[in-house]
mmCIF file with all atom_site columns, C-alpha atoms in Angstrom:
data_model
loop_
_atom_site.group_PDB
_atom_site.id
_atom_site.type_symbol
_atom_site.label_atom_id
_atom_site.label_alt_id
_atom_site.label_comp_id
_atom_site.label_asym_id
_atom_site.label_entity_id
_atom_site.label_seq_id
_atom_site.pdbx_PDB_ins_code
_atom_site.Cartn_x
_atom_site.Cartn_y
_atom_site.Cartn_z
_atom_site.occupancy
_atom_site.B_iso_or_equiv
_atom_site.pdbx_formal_charge
_atom_site.auth_seq_id
_atom_site.auth_comp_id
_atom_site.auth_asym_id
_atom_site.auth_atom_id
_atom_site.pdbx_PDB_model_num
ATOM 1   C CA . MET A 1 1   ? 114.576 92.528  114.507 1.00 96.00 ? 884  MET A CA 1
ATOM 2   C CA . ASN A 1 2   ? 116.090 89.455  114.635 1.00 97.00 ? 885  ASN A CA 1
ATOM 3   C CA . ALA A 1 3   ? 116.460 89.686  118.200 1.00 97.00 ? 886  ALA A CA 1
ATOM 4   C CA . ALA A 1 4   ? 112.627 91.521  118.588 1.00 97.00 ? 887  ALA A CA 1
ATOM 5   C CA . GLN A 1 5   ? 110.961 88.643  116.724 1.00 97.00 ? 888  GLN A CA 1
ATOM 6   C CA . ARG A 1 6   ? 112.180 85.845  118.729 1.00 97.00 ? 889  ARG A CA 1
ATOM 7   C CA . LEU A 1 7   ? 111.394 87.981  122.308 1.00 97.00 ? 890  LEU A CA 1
ATOM 8   C CA . PHE A 1 8   ? 107.575 88.291  119.951 1.00 96.00 ? 891  PHE A CA 1
ATOM 9   C CA . LEU A 1 9   ? 107.306 84.739  119.004 1.00 96.00 ? 892  LEU A CA 1
ATOM 10  C CA . LYS A 1 10  ? 108.401 83.340  122.925 1.00 96.00 ? 893  LYS A CA 1
ATOM 11  C CA . HIS A 1 11  ? 106.721 85.319  125.145 1.00 95.00 ? 894  HIS A CA 1
ATOM 12  C CA . GLY A 1 12  ? 104.436 87.949  123.353 1.00 92.00 ? 895  GLY A CA 1
ATOM 13  C CA . VAL A 1 13  ? 104.686 91.632  122.349 1.00 93.00 ? 896  VAL A CA 1
ATOM 14  C CA . GLY A 1 14  ? 103.245 93.336  125.577 1.00 92.00 ? 897  GLY A CA 1
ATOM 15  C CA . PRO A 1 15  ? 105.654 91.392  127.775 1.00 95.00 ? 898  PRO A CA 1
ATOM 16  C CA . THR A 1 16  ? 108.621 91.584  125.865 1.00 95.00 ? 899  THR A CA 1
ATOM 17  C CA . THR A 1 17  ? 111.075 95.169  126.429 1.00 96.00 ? 900  THR A CA 1
ATOM 18  C CA . ILE A 1 18  ? 113.094 97.161  124.690 1.00 96.00 ? 901  ILE A CA 1
ATOM 19  C CA . GLU A 1 19  ? 115.518 96.351  127.337 1.00 96.00 ? 902  GLU A CA 1
ATOM 20  C CA . GLN A 1 20  ? 115.417 92.629  126.766 1.00 97.00 ? 903  GLN A CA 1
ATOM 21  C CA . ILE A 1 21  ? 115.584 93.045  122.911 1.00 97.00 ? 904  ILE A CA 1
ATOM 22  C CA . THR A 1 22  ? 118.595 95.020  123.037 1.00 97.00 ? 905  THR A CA 1
ATOM 23  C CA . THR A 1 23  ? 120.183 92.458  125.623 1.00 96.00 ? 906  THR A CA 1
ATOM 24  C CA . GLY A 1 24  ? 119.263 89.627  122.406 1.00 97.00 ? 907  GLY A CA 1
ATOM 25  C CA . ALA A 1 25  ? 120.303 91.826  120.281 1.00 96.00 ? 908  ALA A CA 1
ATOM 26  C CA . ALA A 1 26  ? 123.563 92.273  121.852 1.00 96.00 ? 909  ALA A CA 1
ATOM 27  C CA . VAL A 1 27  ? 123.544 96.575  122.250 1.00 96.00 ? 910  VAL A CA 1
ATOM 28  C CA . ALA A 1 28  ? 123.061 99.052  124.091 1.00 95.00 ? 911  ALA A CA 1
ATOM 29  C CA . LYS A 1 29  ? 120.052 100.797 124.378 1.00 94.00 ? 912  LYS A CA 1
ATOM 30  C CA . GLY A 1 30  ? 121.491 103.548 122.586 1.00 94.00 ? 913  GLY A CA 1
ATOM 31  C CA . THR A 1 31  ? 121.403 101.948 119.490 1.00 95.00 ? 914  THR A CA 1
ATOM 32  C CA . PHE A 1 32  ? 118.375 100.957 119.615 1.00 96.00 ? 915  PHE A CA 1
ATOM 33  C CA . TYR A 1 33  ? 117.283 103.880 119.809 1.00 96.00 ? 916  TYR A CA 1
ATOM 34  C CA . LEU A 1 34  ? 119.176 105.215 116.447 1.00 95.00 ? 917  LEU A CA 1
ATOM 35  C CA . TYR A 1 35  ? 116.953 102.871 114.122 1.00 95.00 ? 918  TYR A CA 1
ATOM 36  C CA . PHE A 1 36  ? 113.357 102.728 116.041 1.00 96.00 ? 919  PHE A CA 1
ATOM 37  C CA . SER A 1 37  ? 112.158 105.054 118.638 1.00 95.00 ? 920  SER A CA 1
ATOM 38  C CA . SER A 1 38  ? 109.245 102.301 119.942 1.00 94.00 ? 921  SER A CA 1
ATOM 39  C CA . LYS A 1 39  ? 108.392 99.031  120.172 1.00 93.00 ? 922  LYS A CA 1
ATOM 40  C CA . GLU A 1 40  ? 105.922 99.466  117.573 1.00 92.00 ? 923  GLU A CA 1
ATOM 41  C CA . ASP A 1 41  ? 107.919 100.739 114.996 1.00 94.00 ? 924  ASP A CA 1
ATOM 42  C CA . VAL A 1 42  ? 109.832 97.053  115.512 1.00 96.00 ? 925  VAL A CA 1
ATOM 43  C CA . LEU A 1 43  ? 106.625 95.939  115.099 1.00 94.00 ? 926  LEU A CA 1
ATOM 44  C CA . ALA A 1 44  ? 106.364 97.742  111.615 1.00 91.00 ? 927  ALA A CA 1
ATOM 45  C CA . ALA A 1 45  ? 109.695 96.773  110.407 1.00 95.00 ? 928  ALA A CA 1
ATOM 46  C CA . LEU A 1 46  ? 108.562 93.183  110.948 1.00 96.00 ? 929  LEU A CA 1
ATOM 47  C CA . ARG A 1 47  ? 105.808 93.134  109.555 1.00 93.00 ? 930  ARG A CA 1
ATOM 48  C CA . GLY A 1 48  ? 107.194 95.000  106.057 1.00 93.00 ? 931  GLY A CA 1
ATOM 49  C CA . ARG A 1 49  ? 109.879 92.694  106.187 1.00 97.00 ? 932  ARG A CA 1
ATOM 50  C CA . PHE A 1 50  ? 107.448 89.810  106.747 1.00 96.00 ? 933  PHE A CA 1
ATOM 51  C CA . GLY A 1 51  ? 105.794 91.150  103.437 1.00 94.00 ? 934  GLY A CA 1
ATOM 52  C CA . GLN A 1 52  ? 108.349 91.271  101.416 1.00 96.00 ? 935  GLN A CA 1
ATOM 53  C CA . ASP A 1 53  ? 109.759 87.766  101.692 1.00 97.00 ? 936  ASP A CA 1
ATOM 54  C CA . LEU A 1 54  ? 106.554 86.413  101.352 1.00 96.00 ? 937  LEU A CA 1
ATOM 55  C CA . ALA A 1 55  ? 106.595 88.456  97.876  1.00 97.00 ? 938  ALA A CA 1
ATOM 56  C CA . ALA A 1 56  ? 109.782 87.136  97.513  1.00 97.00 ? 939  ALA A CA 1
ATOM 57  C CA . ARG A 1 57  ? 108.244 83.668  98.109  1.00 97.00 ? 940  ARG A CA 1
ATOM 58  C CA . ILE A 1 58  ? 105.579 84.259  96.016  1.00 98.00 ? 941  ILE A CA 1
ATOM 59  C CA . LYS A 1 59  ? 107.771 86.296  92.457  1.00 97.00 ? 942  LYS A CA 1
ATOM 60  C CA . THR A 1 60  ? 110.103 83.208  93.285  1.00 98.00 ? 943  THR A CA 1
ATOM 61  C CA . ALA A 1 61  ? 107.250 79.997  92.765  1.00 98.00 ? 944  ALA A CA 1
ATOM 62  C CA . VAL A 1 62  ? 105.621 82.437  90.022  1.00 97.00 ? 945  VAL A CA 1
ATOM 63  C CA . ALA A 1 63  ? 108.819 82.630  88.056  1.00 97.00 ? 946  ALA A CA 1
ATOM 64  C CA . GLN A 1 64  ? 109.298 78.874  87.814  1.00 97.00 ? 947  GLN A CA 1
ATOM 65  C CA . ASN A 1 65  ? 106.135 78.550  85.584  1.00 97.00 ? 948  ASN A CA 1
ATOM 66  C CA . LYS A 1 66  ? 106.685 79.004  81.570  1.00 96.00 ? 949  LYS A CA 1
ATOM 67  C CA . GLU A 1 67  ? 106.413 82.479  80.474  1.00 93.00 ? 950  GLU A CA 1
ATOM 68  C CA . GLU A 1 68  ? 102.657 81.991  78.444  1.00 94.00 ? 951  GLU A CA 1
ATOM 69  C CA . ASP A 1 69  ? 101.397 79.402  81.474  1.00 97.00 ? 952  ASP A CA 1
ATOM 70  C CA . TRP A 1 70  ? 99.199  82.526  82.661  1.00 97.00 ? 953  TRP A CA 1
ATOM 71  C CA . LYS A 1 71  ? 97.161  79.565  84.787  1.00 96.00 ? 954  LYS A CA 1
ATOM 72  C CA . ARG A 1 72  ? 100.455 77.664  86.218  1.00 97.00 ? 955  ARG A CA 1
ATOM 73  C CA . LYS A 1 73  ? 101.555 81.196  87.199  1.00 97.00 ? 956  LYS A CA 1
ATOM 74  C CA . LEU A 1 74  ? 98.154  82.542  88.835  1.00 97.00 ? 957  LEU A CA 1
ATOM 75  C CA . SER A 1 75  ? 97.884  78.493  90.652  1.00 97.00 ? 958  SER A CA 1
ATOM 76  C CA . ALA A 1 76  ? 101.712 78.873  91.697  1.00 98.00 ? 959  ALA A CA 1
ATOM 77  C CA . TRP A 1 77  ? 100.657 82.121  93.050  1.00 98.00 ? 960  TRP A CA 1
ATOM 78  C CA . ALA A 1 78  ? 97.705  81.504  95.470  1.00 97.00 ? 961  ALA A CA 1
ATOM 79  C CA . ALA A 1 79  ? 99.879  77.925  96.176  1.00 98.00 ? 962  ALA A CA 1
ATOM 80  C CA . ALA A 1 80  ? 102.666 80.458  97.244  1.00 98.00 ? 963  ALA A CA 1
ATOM 81  C CA . GLY A 1 81  ? 100.340 82.825  99.457  1.00 97.00 ? 964  GLY A CA 1
ATOM 82  C CA . VAL A 1 82  ? 98.969  79.450  101.069 1.00 97.00 ? 965  VAL A CA 1
ATOM 83  C CA . ALA A 1 83  ? 102.438 77.998  101.643 1.00 97.00 ? 966  ALA A CA 1
ATOM 84  C CA . GLY A 1 84  ? 103.988 81.249  103.412 1.00 97.00 ? 967  GLY A CA 1
ATOM 85  C CA . TYR A 1 85  ? 101.279 82.005  105.732 1.00 95.00 ? 968  TYR A CA 1
ATOM 86  C CA . LEU A 1 86  ? 100.570 78.676  106.490 1.00 96.00 ? 969  LEU A CA 1
ATOM 87  C CA . ASP A 1 87  ? 105.110 78.246  107.413 1.00 97.00 ? 970  ASP A CA 1
ATOM 88  C CA . SER A 1 88  ? 104.342 81.665  109.564 1.00 96.00 ? 971  SER A CA 1
ATOM 89  C CA . ALA A 1 89  ? 100.987 81.826  111.159 1.00 93.00 ? 972  ALA A CA 1
ATOM 90  C CA . GLN A 1 90  ? 102.572 82.467  114.844 1.00 94.00 ? 973  GLN A CA 1
ATOM 91  C CA . LEU A 1 91  ? 105.086 85.235  114.045 1.00 95.00 ? 974  LEU A CA 1
ATOM 92  C CA . HIS A 1 92  ? 101.799 86.728  111.344 1.00 92.00 ? 975  HIS A CA 1
ATOM 93  C CA . GLU A 1 93  ? 99.265  85.606  113.945 1.00 91.00 ? 976  GLU A CA 1
ATOM 94  C CA . ILE A 1 94  ? 101.999 88.451  116.010 1.00 92.00 ? 977  ILE A CA 1
ATOM 95  C CA . LEU A 1 95  ? 102.568 90.508  113.683 1.00 91.00 ? 978  LEU A CA 1
ATOM 96  C CA . PHE A 1 96  ? 98.446  91.693  112.212 1.00 86.00 ? 979  PHE A CA 1
ATOM 97  C CA . TYR A 1 97  ? 96.714  90.610  115.138 1.00 83.00 ? 980  TYR A CA 1
ATOM 98  C CA . ALA A 1 98  ? 98.251  90.595  118.361 1.00 80.00 ? 981  ALA A CA 1
ATOM 99  C CA . SER A 1 99  ? 99.562  93.625  118.243 1.00 76.00 ? 982  SER A CA 1
ATOM 100 C CA . ARG A 1 100 ? 96.990  95.476  115.187 1.00 71.00 ? 983  ARG A CA 1
ATOM 101 C CA . PRO A 1 101 ? 98.492  98.158  112.164 1.00 66.00 ? 984  PRO A CA 1
ATOM 102 C CA . PRO A 1 102 ? 97.497  101.679 112.667 1.00 66.00 ? 985  PRO A CA 1
ATOM 103 C CA . THR A 1 103 ? 95.665  101.345 109.347 1.00 68.00 ? 986  THR A CA 1
ATOM 104 C CA . ARG A 1 104 ? 94.478  99.043  106.860 1.00 68.00 ? 987  ARG A CA 1
ATOM 105 C CA . LYS A 1 105 ? 96.193  100.143 104.296 1.00 70.00 ? 988  LYS A CA 1
ATOM 106 C CA . GLY A 1 106 ? 98.277  96.698  103.933 1.00 66.00 ? 989  GLY A CA 1
ATOM 107 C CA . LEU A 1 107 ? 94.945  95.139  103.268 1.00 68.00 ? 990  LEU A CA 1
ATOM 108 C CA . VAL A 1 108 ? 94.475  97.207  99.981  1.00 74.00 ? 991  VAL A CA 1
ATOM 109 C CA . LYS A 1 109 ? 98.040  98.085  98.729  1.00 79.00 ? 992  LYS A CA 1
ATOM 110 C CA . ASN A 1 110 ? 101.139 96.378  100.001 1.00 90.00 ? 993  ASN A CA 1
ATOM 111 C CA . LEU A 1 111 ? 104.027 93.908  97.112  1.00 93.00 ? 994  LEU A CA 1
ATOM 112 C CA . ILE A 1 112 ? 101.767 91.230  97.502  1.00 94.00 ? 995  ILE A CA 1
ATOM 113 C CA . ILE A 1 113 ? 98.959  92.651  95.749  1.00 95.00 ? 996  ILE A CA 1
ATOM 114 C CA . ASP A 1 114 ? 101.313 95.010  93.773  1.00 96.00 ? 997  ASP A CA 1
ATOM 115 C CA . GLY A 1 115 ? 102.819 91.795  92.384  1.00 96.00 ? 998  GLY A CA 1
ATOM 116 C CA . LEU A 1 116 ? 99.388  90.352  91.596  1.00 97.00 ? 999  LEU A CA 1
ATOM 117 C CA . VAL A 1 117 ? 98.320  93.114  89.262  1.00 97.00 ? 1000 VAL A CA 1
ATOM 118 C CA . GLU A 1 118 ? 101.304 92.204  87.407  1.00 97.00 ? 1001 GLU A CA 1
ATOM 119 C CA . LEU A 1 119 ? 100.295 88.887  87.023  1.00 97.00 ? 1002 LEU A CA 1
ATOM 120 C CA . LEU A 1 120 ? 96.522  89.712  86.491  1.00 98.00 ? 1003 LEU A CA 1
ATOM 121 C CA . GLN A 1 121 ? 97.522  92.521  83.667  1.00 97.00 ? 1004 GLN A CA 1
ATOM 122 C CA . GLY A 1 122 ? 100.455 90.309  81.899  1.00 97.00 ? 1005 GLY A CA 1
ATOM 123 C CA . GLY A 1 123 ? 97.758  87.709  81.851  1.00 97.00 ? 1006 GLY A CA 1
ATOM 124 C CA . VAL A 1 124 ? 95.201  90.086  80.093  1.00 97.00 ? 1007 VAL A CA 1
ATOM 125 C CA . ALA A 1 125 ? 97.490  91.211  78.074  1.00 96.00 ? 1008 ALA A CA 1
ATOM 126 C CA . ALA A 1 126 ? 98.402  87.218  76.526  1.00 97.00 ? 1009 ALA A CA 1
ATOM 127 C CA . GLY A 1 127 ? 94.803  86.773  76.192  1.00 96.00 ? 1010 GLY A CA 1
ATOM 128 C CA . ALA A 1 128 ? 94.800  84.028  79.320  1.00 96.00 ? 1011 ALA A CA 1
ATOM 129 C CA . TRP A 1 129 ? 92.381  86.045  81.038  1.00 96.00 ? 1012 TRP A CA 1
ATOM 130 C CA . SER A 1 130 ? 89.788  89.115  80.927  1.00 92.00 ? 1013 SER A CA 1
ATOM 131 C CA . VAL A 1 131 ? 90.069  91.163  84.362  1.00 95.00 ? 1014 VAL A CA 1
ATOM 132 C CA . ASP A 1 132 ? 88.273  94.693  83.988  1.00 94.00 ? 1015 ASP A CA 1
ATOM 133 C CA . ASP A 1 133 ? 89.933  95.749  87.133  1.00 96.00 ? 1016 ASP A CA 1
ATOM 134 C CA . PRO A 1 134 ? 92.979  94.135  88.068  1.00 97.00 ? 1017 PRO A CA 1
ATOM 135 C CA . GLU A 1 135 ? 93.569  95.954  90.576  1.00 95.00 ? 1018 GLU A CA 1
ATOM 136 C CA . SER A 1 136 ? 90.289  95.203  92.160  1.00 95.00 ? 1019 SER A CA 1
ATOM 137 C CA . THR A 1 137 ? 90.775  91.808  91.498  1.00 96.00 ? 1020 THR A CA 1
ATOM 138 C CA . ALA A 1 138 ? 94.483  91.413  93.258  1.00 96.00 ? 1021 ALA A CA 1
ATOM 139 C CA . VAL A 1 139 ? 92.796  92.876  95.556  1.00 95.00 ? 1022 VAL A CA 1
ATOM 140 C CA . PHE A 1 140 ? 90.386  91.069  96.603  1.00 96.00 ? 1023 PHE A CA 1
ATOM 141 C CA . LEU A 1 141 ? 91.966  87.378  95.828  1.00 97.00 ? 1024 LEU A CA 1
ATOM 142 C CA . PHE A 1 142 ? 94.603  88.512  98.340  1.00 95.00 ? 1025 PHE A CA 1
ATOM 143 C CA . ASN A 1 143 ? 92.178  89.453  101.311 1.00 94.00 ? 1026 ASN A CA 1
ATOM 144 C CA . GLY A 1 144 ? 90.490  86.376  99.529  1.00 95.00 ? 1027 GLY A CA 1
ATOM 145 C CA . LEU A 1 145 ? 93.204  84.210  100.448 1.00 96.00 ? 1028 LEU A CA 1
ATOM 146 C CA . HIS A 1 146 ? 94.129  85.558  103.299 1.00 92.00 ? 1029 HIS A CA 1
ATOM 147 C CA . SER A 1 147 ? 90.669  84.856  104.402 1.00 94.00 ? 1030 SER A CA 1
ATOM 148 C CA . VAL A 1 148 ? 90.298  81.201  103.757 1.00 95.00 ? 1031 VAL A CA 1
ATOM 149 C CA . VAL A 1 149 ? 93.492  80.329  105.126 1.00 96.00 ? 1032 VAL A CA 1
ATOM 150 C CA . ASP A 1 150 ? 92.990  82.400  108.244 1.00 93.00 ? 1033 ASP A CA 1
ATOM 151 C CA . HIS A 1 151 ? 88.817  80.244  108.243 1.00 95.00 ? 1034 HIS A CA 1
ATOM 152 C CA . ALA A 1 152 ? 91.303  76.906  108.179 1.00 95.00 ? 1035 ALA A CA 1
ATOM 153 C CA . GLN A 1 153 ? 93.398  77.541  110.343 1.00 93.00 ? 1036 GLN A CA 1
ATOM 154 C CA . THR A 1 154 ? 90.585  78.675  113.365 1.00 92.00 ? 1037 THR A CA 1
ATOM 155 C CA . ASN A 1 155 ? 88.579  75.702  112.378 1.00 94.00 ? 1038 ASN A CA 1
ATOM 156 C CA . GLU A 1 156 ? 90.208  72.596  111.565 1.00 92.00 ? 1039 GLU A CA 1
ATOM 157 C CA . LYS A 1 157 ? 92.032  70.709  114.246 1.00 92.00 ? 1040 LYS A CA 1
ATOM 158 C CA . ARG A 1 158 ? 94.954  70.759  112.027 1.00 94.00 ? 1041 ARG A CA 1
ATOM 159 C CA . VAL A 1 159 ? 95.139  72.054  108.644 1.00 95.00 ? 1042 VAL A CA 1
ATOM 160 C CA . ASN A 1 160 ? 94.683  69.968  105.244 1.00 95.00 ? 1043 ASN A CA 1
ATOM 161 C CA . ARG A 1 161 ? 97.791  72.287  103.926 1.00 96.00 ? 1044 ARG A CA 1
ATOM 162 C CA . THR A 1 162 ? 96.659  69.901  100.421 1.00 96.00 ? 1045 THR A CA 1
ATOM 163 C CA . ARG A 1 163 ? 92.810  70.105  100.350 1.00 96.00 ? 1046 ARG A CA 1
ATOM 164 C CA . LEU A 1 164 ? 93.527  74.668  101.169 1.00 97.00 ? 1047 LEU A CA 1
ATOM 165 C CA . THR A 1 165 ? 95.896  74.877  98.103  1.00 97.00 ? 1048 THR A CA 1
ATOM 166 C CA . HIS A 1 166 ? 93.394  73.173  95.687  1.00 96.00 ? 1049 HIS A CA 1
ATOM 167 C CA . ARG A 1 167 ? 90.576  75.322  97.381  1.00 95.00 ? 1050 ARG A CA 1
ATOM 168 C CA . SER A 1 168 ? 92.155  78.449  96.707  1.00 96.00 ? 1051 SER A CA 1
ATOM 169 C CA . GLN A 1 169 ? 94.235  77.092  93.258  1.00 97.00 ? 1052 GLN A CA 1
ATOM 170 C CA . ARG A 1 170 ? 90.815  76.848  92.051  1.00 96.00 ? 1053 ARG A CA 1
ATOM 171 C CA . LEU A 1 171 ? 89.279  80.187  93.393  1.00 95.00 ? 1054 LEU A CA 1
ATOM 172 C CA . CYS A 1 172 ? 91.324  82.390  91.728  1.00 96.00 ? 1055 CYS A CA 1
ATOM 173 C CA . LEU A 1 173 ? 91.250  80.631  88.770  1.00 96.00 ? 1056 LEU A CA 1
ATOM 174 C CA . ARG A 1 174 ? 87.240  81.356  88.742  1.00 94.00 ? 1057 ARG A CA 1
ATOM 175 C CA . ALA A 1 175 ? 87.731  85.113  89.827  1.00 95.00 ? 1058 ALA A CA 1
ATOM 176 C CA . VAL A 1 176 ? 89.770  85.700  86.356  1.00 96.00 ? 1059 VAL A CA 1
ATOM 177 C CA . GLY A 1 177 ? 86.842  83.340  84.270  1.00 94.00 ? 1060 GLY A CA 1
ATOM 178 C CA . LEU A 1 178 ? 88.613  79.907  83.930  1.00 94.00 ? 1061 LEU A CA 1
ATOM 179 C CA . ALA A 1 179 ? 88.408  76.799  85.293  1.00 83.00 ? 1062 ALA A CA 1
ATOM 180 C CA . GLY A 1 180 ? 89.818  74.785  88.205  1.00 65.00 ? 1063 GLY A CA 1
ATOM 181 C CA . ASP A 1 181 ? 91.350  71.840  88.205  1.00 64.00 ? 1064 ASP A CA 1
#
């Protein structure tokens, strides 16, 4: 997977061959086929790894806040999400746009949304905010954050990370009924 990722980043998915991947990984072609049936399978695995890595990064950022500080936890979720997408923009582009996943499932169900549902439910239980439907709110916030980052990358010559992070944090806080700083 690491060899495939390096090659996809360097040459793109289309031009990269399985032979180049196996050569880059220093494995036989037969070994490749023990784990993957096609280049699309490698892409699917890389998408999964991308999601796991981003979810772990966000979870770590959220956990660095005090247990009772729900506002900072949600702000940390937004900041880590923005940073994660910006830091891996080229890989994200290749995995999710240059070669589209076969379904939209990831936009409504993934590890990042699952973690946000837990965060929103925790805030509701603690009385930090009132959210009628944590799952729909999490889907809304995930896709909103994702789109705000995409918008900035598409429309700004150089993305102002600080401004984008603060804007995203304010939007997330307002979505749960809290004033954004």
